[in-house]
Amino acid sequence: MSDTTLAGLQRQVDEWIRTVGVRYYGELTNTAILAEEVGEVARLMARLYGEQSFKPGEEQGRQALAEEMADVLFVLICLANQTGVDLEEAFARRLEARTSRDRERHAANPKLR
């Protein structure tokens, strides 16, 4: 079984890049690819949960959404690897910051009830 922690995913992506992908694209290219992949998630969300409809022959459904989200994660991990970001550490810090900052705010928000 593969390691699905963020650190494990970072290692798996790096291994894939070195053995299959030849090398990482440049950071700016990967940033543009990330924006493209996020756009594909947004397009599916607008069609699955919003008012837009699918075009004839357009891939649809939750499986397509899952695949696009996985593409976003892959490219994000590439960027983290390229820039020396430990995603597990960064995520833990941000979750703690959100918890401290929003501990009372969300519970008191009548829009969330």
mmCIF file with all atom_site columns, C-alpha atoms in Angstrom:
data_model
loop_
_atom_site.group_PDB
_atom_site.id
_atom_site.type_symbol
_atom_site.label_atom_id
_atom_site.label_alt_id
_atom_site.label_comp_id
_atom_site.label_asym_id
_atom_site.label_entity_id
_atom_site.label_seq_id
_atom_site.pdbx_PDB_ins_code
_atom_site.Cartn_x
_atom_site.Cartn_y
_atom_site.Cartn_z
_atom_site.occupancy
_atom_site.B_iso_or_equiv
_atom_site.pdbx_formal_charge
_atom_site.auth_seq_id
_atom_site.auth_comp_id
_atom_site.auth_asym_id
_atom_site.auth_atom_id
_atom_site.pdbx_PDB_model_num
ATOM 1   C CA . MET A 1 1   ? 0.000   0.000  0.000   1.00 0.00 ? 1   MET A CA 1
ATOM 2   C CA . SER A 1 2   ? 1.328   3.428  -0.852  1.00 0.00 ? 2   SER A CA 1
ATOM 3   C CA . ASP A 1 3   ? 1.882   6.212  1.668   1.00 0.00 ? 3   ASP A CA 1
ATOM 4   C CA . THR A 1 4   ? -1.014  8.654  1.271   1.00 0.00 ? 4   THR A CA 1
ATOM 5   C CA . THR A 1 5   ? 0.198   11.216 3.787   1.00 0.00 ? 5   THR A CA 1
ATOM 6   C CA . LEU A 1 6   ? 1.068   14.558 2.241   1.00 0.00 ? 6   LEU A CA 1
ATOM 7   C CA . ALA A 1 7   ? 4.766   13.760 2.708   1.00 0.00 ? 7   ALA A CA 1
ATOM 8   C CA . GLY A 1 8   ? 4.220   10.382 1.069   1.00 0.00 ? 8   GLY A CA 1
ATOM 9   C CA . LEU A 1 9   ? 2.383   11.970 -1.840  1.00 0.00 ? 9   LEU A CA 1
ATOM 10  C CA . GLN A 1 10  ? 5.217   14.472 -2.260  1.00 0.00 ? 10  GLN A CA 1
ATOM 11  C CA . ARG A 1 11  ? 7.697   11.584 -2.450  1.00 0.00 ? 11  ARG A CA 1
ATOM 12  C CA . GLN A 1 12  ? 5.500   9.647  -4.909  1.00 0.00 ? 12  GLN A CA 1
ATOM 13  C CA . VAL A 1 13  ? 5.132   12.632 -7.228  1.00 0.00 ? 13  VAL A CA 1
ATOM 14  C CA . ASP A 1 14  ? 8.869   13.304 -7.111  1.00 0.00 ? 14  ASP A CA 1
ATOM 15  C CA . GLU A 1 15  ? 9.585   9.663  -7.949  1.00 0.00 ? 15  GLU A CA 1
ATOM 16  C CA . TRP A 1 16  ? 7.092   9.791  -10.842 1.00 0.00 ? 16  TRP A CA 1
ATOM 17  C CA . ILE A 1 17  ? 8.658   12.969 -12.199 1.00 0.00 ? 17  ILE A CA 1
ATOM 18  C CA . ARG A 1 18  ? 12.155  11.462 -12.040 1.00 0.00 ? 18  ARG A CA 1
ATOM 19  C CA . THR A 1 19  ? 11.180  8.123  -13.618 1.00 0.00 ? 19  THR A CA 1
ATOM 20  C CA . VAL A 1 20  ? 8.331   8.972  -16.010 1.00 0.00 ? 20  VAL A CA 1
ATOM 21  C CA . GLY A 1 21  ? 8.032   12.718 -16.358 1.00 0.00 ? 21  GLY A CA 1
ATOM 22  C CA . VAL A 1 22  ? 11.749  13.295 -17.164 1.00 0.00 ? 22  VAL A CA 1
ATOM 23  C CA . ARG A 1 23  ? 11.854  16.575 -15.200 1.00 0.00 ? 23  ARG A CA 1
ATOM 24  C CA . TYR A 1 24  ? 9.609   19.145 -13.552 1.00 0.00 ? 24  TYR A CA 1
ATOM 25  C CA . TYR A 1 25  ? 8.186   21.866 -15.746 1.00 0.00 ? 25  TYR A CA 1
ATOM 26  C CA . GLY A 1 26  ? 9.330   25.303 -14.673 1.00 0.00 ? 26  GLY A CA 1
ATOM 27  C CA . GLU A 1 27  ? 7.579   26.862 -11.686 1.00 0.00 ? 27  GLU A CA 1
ATOM 28  C CA . LEU A 1 28  ? 5.775   29.444 -13.816 1.00 0.00 ? 28  LEU A CA 1
ATOM 29  C CA . THR A 1 29  ? 4.608   26.780 -16.265 1.00 0.00 ? 29  THR A CA 1
ATOM 30  C CA . ASN A 1 30  ? 3.311   24.674 -13.376 1.00 0.00 ? 30  ASN A CA 1
ATOM 31  C CA . THR A 1 31  ? 1.556   27.719 -11.937 1.00 0.00 ? 31  THR A CA 1
ATOM 32  C CA . ALA A 1 32  ? -0.238  28.211 -15.254 1.00 0.00 ? 32  ALA A CA 1
ATOM 33  C CA . ILE A 1 33  ? -1.098  24.486 -15.366 1.00 0.00 ? 33  ILE A CA 1
ATOM 34  C CA . LEU A 1 34  ? -2.456  24.730 -11.796 1.00 0.00 ? 34  LEU A CA 1
ATOM 35  C CA . ALA A 1 35  ? -4.708  27.619 -12.828 1.00 0.00 ? 35  ALA A CA 1
ATOM 36  C CA . GLU A 1 36  ? -5.918  25.583 -15.811 1.00 0.00 ? 36  GLU A CA 1
ATOM 37  C CA . GLU A 1 37  ? -6.692  22.563 -13.623 1.00 0.00 ? 37  GLU A CA 1
ATOM 38  C CA . VAL A 1 38  ? -8.549  24.705 -11.057 1.00 0.00 ? 38  VAL A CA 1
ATOM 39  C CA . GLY A 1 39  ? -10.561 26.118 -13.958 1.00 0.00 ? 39  GLY A CA 1
ATOM 40  C CA . GLU A 1 40  ? -11.533 22.596 -14.975 1.00 0.00 ? 40  GLU A CA 1
ATOM 41  C CA . VAL A 1 41  ? -12.755 21.915 -11.422 1.00 0.00 ? 41  VAL A CA 1
ATOM 42  C CA . ALA A 1 42  ? -14.732 25.185 -11.523 1.00 0.00 ? 42  ALA A CA 1
ATOM 43  C CA . ARG A 1 43  ? -16.284 24.242 -14.880 1.00 0.00 ? 43  ARG A CA 1
ATOM 44  C CA . LEU A 1 44  ? -17.469 20.901 -13.498 1.00 0.00 ? 44  LEU A CA 1
ATOM 45  C CA . MET A 1 45  ? -18.759 22.469 -10.281 1.00 0.00 ? 45  MET A CA 1
ATOM 46  C CA . ALA A 1 46  ? -20.790 24.982 -12.305 1.00 0.00 ? 46  ALA A CA 1
ATOM 47  C CA . ARG A 1 47  ? -22.356 22.149 -14.265 1.00 0.00 ? 47  ARG A CA 1
ATOM 48  C CA . LEU A 1 48  ? -22.826 19.613 -11.464 1.00 0.00 ? 48  LEU A CA 1
ATOM 49  C CA . TYR A 1 49  ? -23.979 21.991 -8.721  1.00 0.00 ? 49  TYR A CA 1
ATOM 50  C CA . GLY A 1 50  ? -24.706 25.259 -10.506 1.00 0.00 ? 50  GLY A CA 1
ATOM 51  C CA . GLU A 1 51  ? -27.022 26.371 -13.247 1.00 0.00 ? 51  GLU A CA 1
ATOM 52  C CA . GLN A 1 52  ? -24.858 25.513 -16.264 1.00 0.00 ? 52  GLN A CA 1
ATOM 53  C CA . SER A 1 53  ? -25.567 22.403 -18.303 1.00 0.00 ? 53  SER A CA 1
ATOM 54  C CA . PHE A 1 54  ? -23.136 19.991 -19.883 1.00 0.00 ? 54  PHE A CA 1
ATOM 55  C CA . LYS A 1 55  ? -22.338 20.314 -23.576 1.00 0.00 ? 55  LYS A CA 1
ATOM 56  C CA . PRO A 1 56  ? -22.979 17.266 -25.763 1.00 0.00 ? 56  PRO A CA 1
ATOM 57  C CA . GLY A 1 57  ? -20.137 14.780 -25.371 1.00 0.00 ? 57  GLY A CA 1
ATOM 58  C CA . GLU A 1 58  ? -18.630 16.635 -22.419 1.00 0.00 ? 58  GLU A CA 1
ATOM 59  C CA . GLU A 1 59  ? -17.295 14.410 -19.640 1.00 0.00 ? 59  GLU A CA 1
ATOM 60  C CA . GLN A 1 60  ? -19.553 14.701 -16.620 1.00 0.00 ? 60  GLN A CA 1
ATOM 61  C CA . GLY A 1 61  ? -20.219 13.261 -13.210 1.00 0.00 ? 61  GLY A CA 1
ATOM 62  C CA . ARG A 1 62  ? -18.500 12.911 -9.881  1.00 0.00 ? 62  ARG A CA 1
ATOM 63  C CA . GLN A 1 63  ? -15.746 10.714 -11.329 1.00 0.00 ? 63  GLN A CA 1
ATOM 64  C CA . ALA A 1 64  ? -14.724 13.516 -13.700 1.00 0.00 ? 64  ALA A CA 1
ATOM 65  C CA . LEU A 1 65  ? -14.745 15.948 -10.781 1.00 0.00 ? 65  LEU A CA 1
ATOM 66  C CA . ALA A 1 66  ? -12.598 13.602 -8.685  1.00 0.00 ? 66  ALA A CA 1
ATOM 67  C CA . GLU A 1 67  ? -10.084 13.264 -11.515 1.00 0.00 ? 67  GLU A CA 1
ATOM 68  C CA . GLU A 1 68  ? -9.835  17.027 -11.973 1.00 0.00 ? 68  GLU A CA 1
ATOM 69  C CA . MET A 1 69  ? -9.369  17.528 -8.223  1.00 0.00 ? 69  MET A CA 1
ATOM 70  C CA . ALA A 1 70  ? -6.599  14.921 -8.300  1.00 0.00 ? 70  ALA A CA 1
ATOM 71  C CA . ASP A 1 71  ? -4.963  16.831 -11.166 1.00 0.00 ? 71  ASP A CA 1
ATOM 72  C CA . VAL A 1 72  ? -5.030  19.999 -9.032  1.00 0.00 ? 72  VAL A CA 1
ATOM 73  C CA . LEU A 1 73  ? -3.406  18.112 -6.164  1.00 0.00 ? 73  LEU A CA 1
ATOM 74  C CA . PHE A 1 74  ? -0.718  16.638 -8.434  1.00 0.00 ? 74  PHE A CA 1
ATOM 75  C CA . VAL A 1 75  ? 0.321   20.009 -9.837  1.00 0.00 ? 75  VAL A CA 1
ATOM 76  C CA . LEU A 1 76  ? 0.183   21.632 -6.395  1.00 0.00 ? 76  LEU A CA 1
ATOM 77  C CA . ILE A 1 77  ? 2.489   18.903 -5.102  1.00 0.00 ? 77  ILE A CA 1
ATOM 78  C CA . CYS A 1 78  ? 4.837   19.502 -8.033  1.00 0.00 ? 78  CYS A CA 1
ATOM 79  C CA . LEU A 1 79  ? 5.032   23.176 -7.084  1.00 0.00 ? 79  LEU A CA 1
ATOM 80  C CA . ALA A 1 80  ? 5.609   22.322 -3.423  1.00 0.00 ? 80  ALA A CA 1
ATOM 81  C CA . ASN A 1 81  ? 8.427   19.956 -4.350  1.00 0.00 ? 81  ASN A CA 1
ATOM 82  C CA . GLN A 1 82  ? 10.015  22.516 -6.663  1.00 0.00 ? 82  GLN A CA 1
ATOM 83  C CA . THR A 1 83  ? 9.909   25.286 -4.086  1.00 0.00 ? 83  THR A CA 1
ATOM 84  C CA . GLY A 1 84  ? 10.918  23.234 -1.053  1.00 0.00 ? 84  GLY A CA 1
ATOM 85  C CA . VAL A 1 85  ? 7.554   23.433 0.709   1.00 0.00 ? 85  VAL A CA 1
ATOM 86  C CA . ASP A 1 86  ? 6.718   20.649 3.165   1.00 0.00 ? 86  ASP A CA 1
ATOM 87  C CA . LEU A 1 87  ? 2.954   20.451 2.655   1.00 0.00 ? 87  LEU A CA 1
ATOM 88  C CA . GLU A 1 88  ? 2.312   18.443 5.833   1.00 0.00 ? 88  GLU A CA 1
ATOM 89  C CA . GLU A 1 89  ? 4.059   21.044 7.960   1.00 0.00 ? 89  GLU A CA 1
ATOM 90  C CA . ALA A 1 90  ? 2.481   23.966 6.115   1.00 0.00 ? 90  ALA A CA 1
ATOM 91  C CA . PHE A 1 91  ? -1.001  22.439 6.335   1.00 0.00 ? 91  PHE A CA 1
ATOM 92  C CA . ALA A 1 92  ? -0.638  21.740 10.052  1.00 0.00 ? 92  ALA A CA 1
ATOM 93  C CA . ARG A 1 93  ? 0.425   25.353 10.674  1.00 0.00 ? 93  ARG A CA 1
ATOM 94  C CA . ARG A 1 94  ? -2.444  26.777 8.635   1.00 0.00 ? 94  ARG A CA 1
ATOM 95  C CA . LEU A 1 95  ? -5.032  24.504 10.264  1.00 0.00 ? 95  LEU A CA 1
ATOM 96  C CA . GLU A 1 96  ? -3.828  25.608 13.698  1.00 0.00 ? 96  GLU A CA 1
ATOM 97  C CA . ALA A 1 97  ? -3.973  29.263 12.609  1.00 0.00 ? 97  ALA A CA 1
ATOM 98  C CA . ARG A 1 98  ? -7.515  28.817 11.277  1.00 0.00 ? 98  ARG A CA 1
ATOM 99  C CA . THR A 1 99  ? -8.573  27.038 14.450  1.00 0.00 ? 99  THR A CA 1
ATOM 100 C CA . SER A 1 100 ? -7.213  29.819 16.650  1.00 0.00 ? 100 SER A CA 1
ATOM 101 C CA . ARG A 1 101 ? -8.620  32.591 14.476  1.00 0.00 ? 101 ARG A CA 1
ATOM 102 C CA . ASP A 1 102 ? -12.029 31.094 13.754  1.00 0.00 ? 102 ASP A CA 1
ATOM 103 C CA . ARG A 1 103 ? -12.781 29.164 16.941  1.00 0.00 ? 103 ARG A CA 1
ATOM 104 C CA . GLU A 1 104 ? -15.599 31.540 17.954  1.00 0.00 ? 104 GLU A CA 1
ATOM 105 C CA . ARG A 1 105 ? -16.347 33.246 14.649  1.00 0.00 ? 105 ARG A CA 1
ATOM 106 C CA . HIS A 1 106 ? -17.973 30.299 12.845  1.00 0.00 ? 106 HIS A CA 1
ATOM 107 C CA . ALA A 1 107 ? -19.934 29.116 15.880  1.00 0.00 ? 107 ALA A CA 1
ATOM 108 C CA . ALA A 1 108 ? -21.393 32.625 16.225  1.00 0.00 ? 108 ALA A CA 1
ATOM 109 C CA . ASN A 1 109 ? -22.239 32.995 12.537  1.00 0.00 ? 109 ASN A CA 1
ATOM 110 C CA . PRO A 1 110 ? -26.031 32.755 12.121  1.00 0.00 ? 110 PRO A CA 1
ATOM 111 C CA . LYS A 1 111 ? -25.570 32.044 8.396   1.00 0.00 ? 111 LYS A CA 1
ATOM 112 C CA . LEU A 1 112 ? -24.036 28.676 9.289   1.00 0.00 ? 112 LEU A CA 1
ATOM 113 C CA . ARG A 1 113 ? -26.976 27.480 11.365  1.00 0.00 ? 113 ARG A CA 1
#
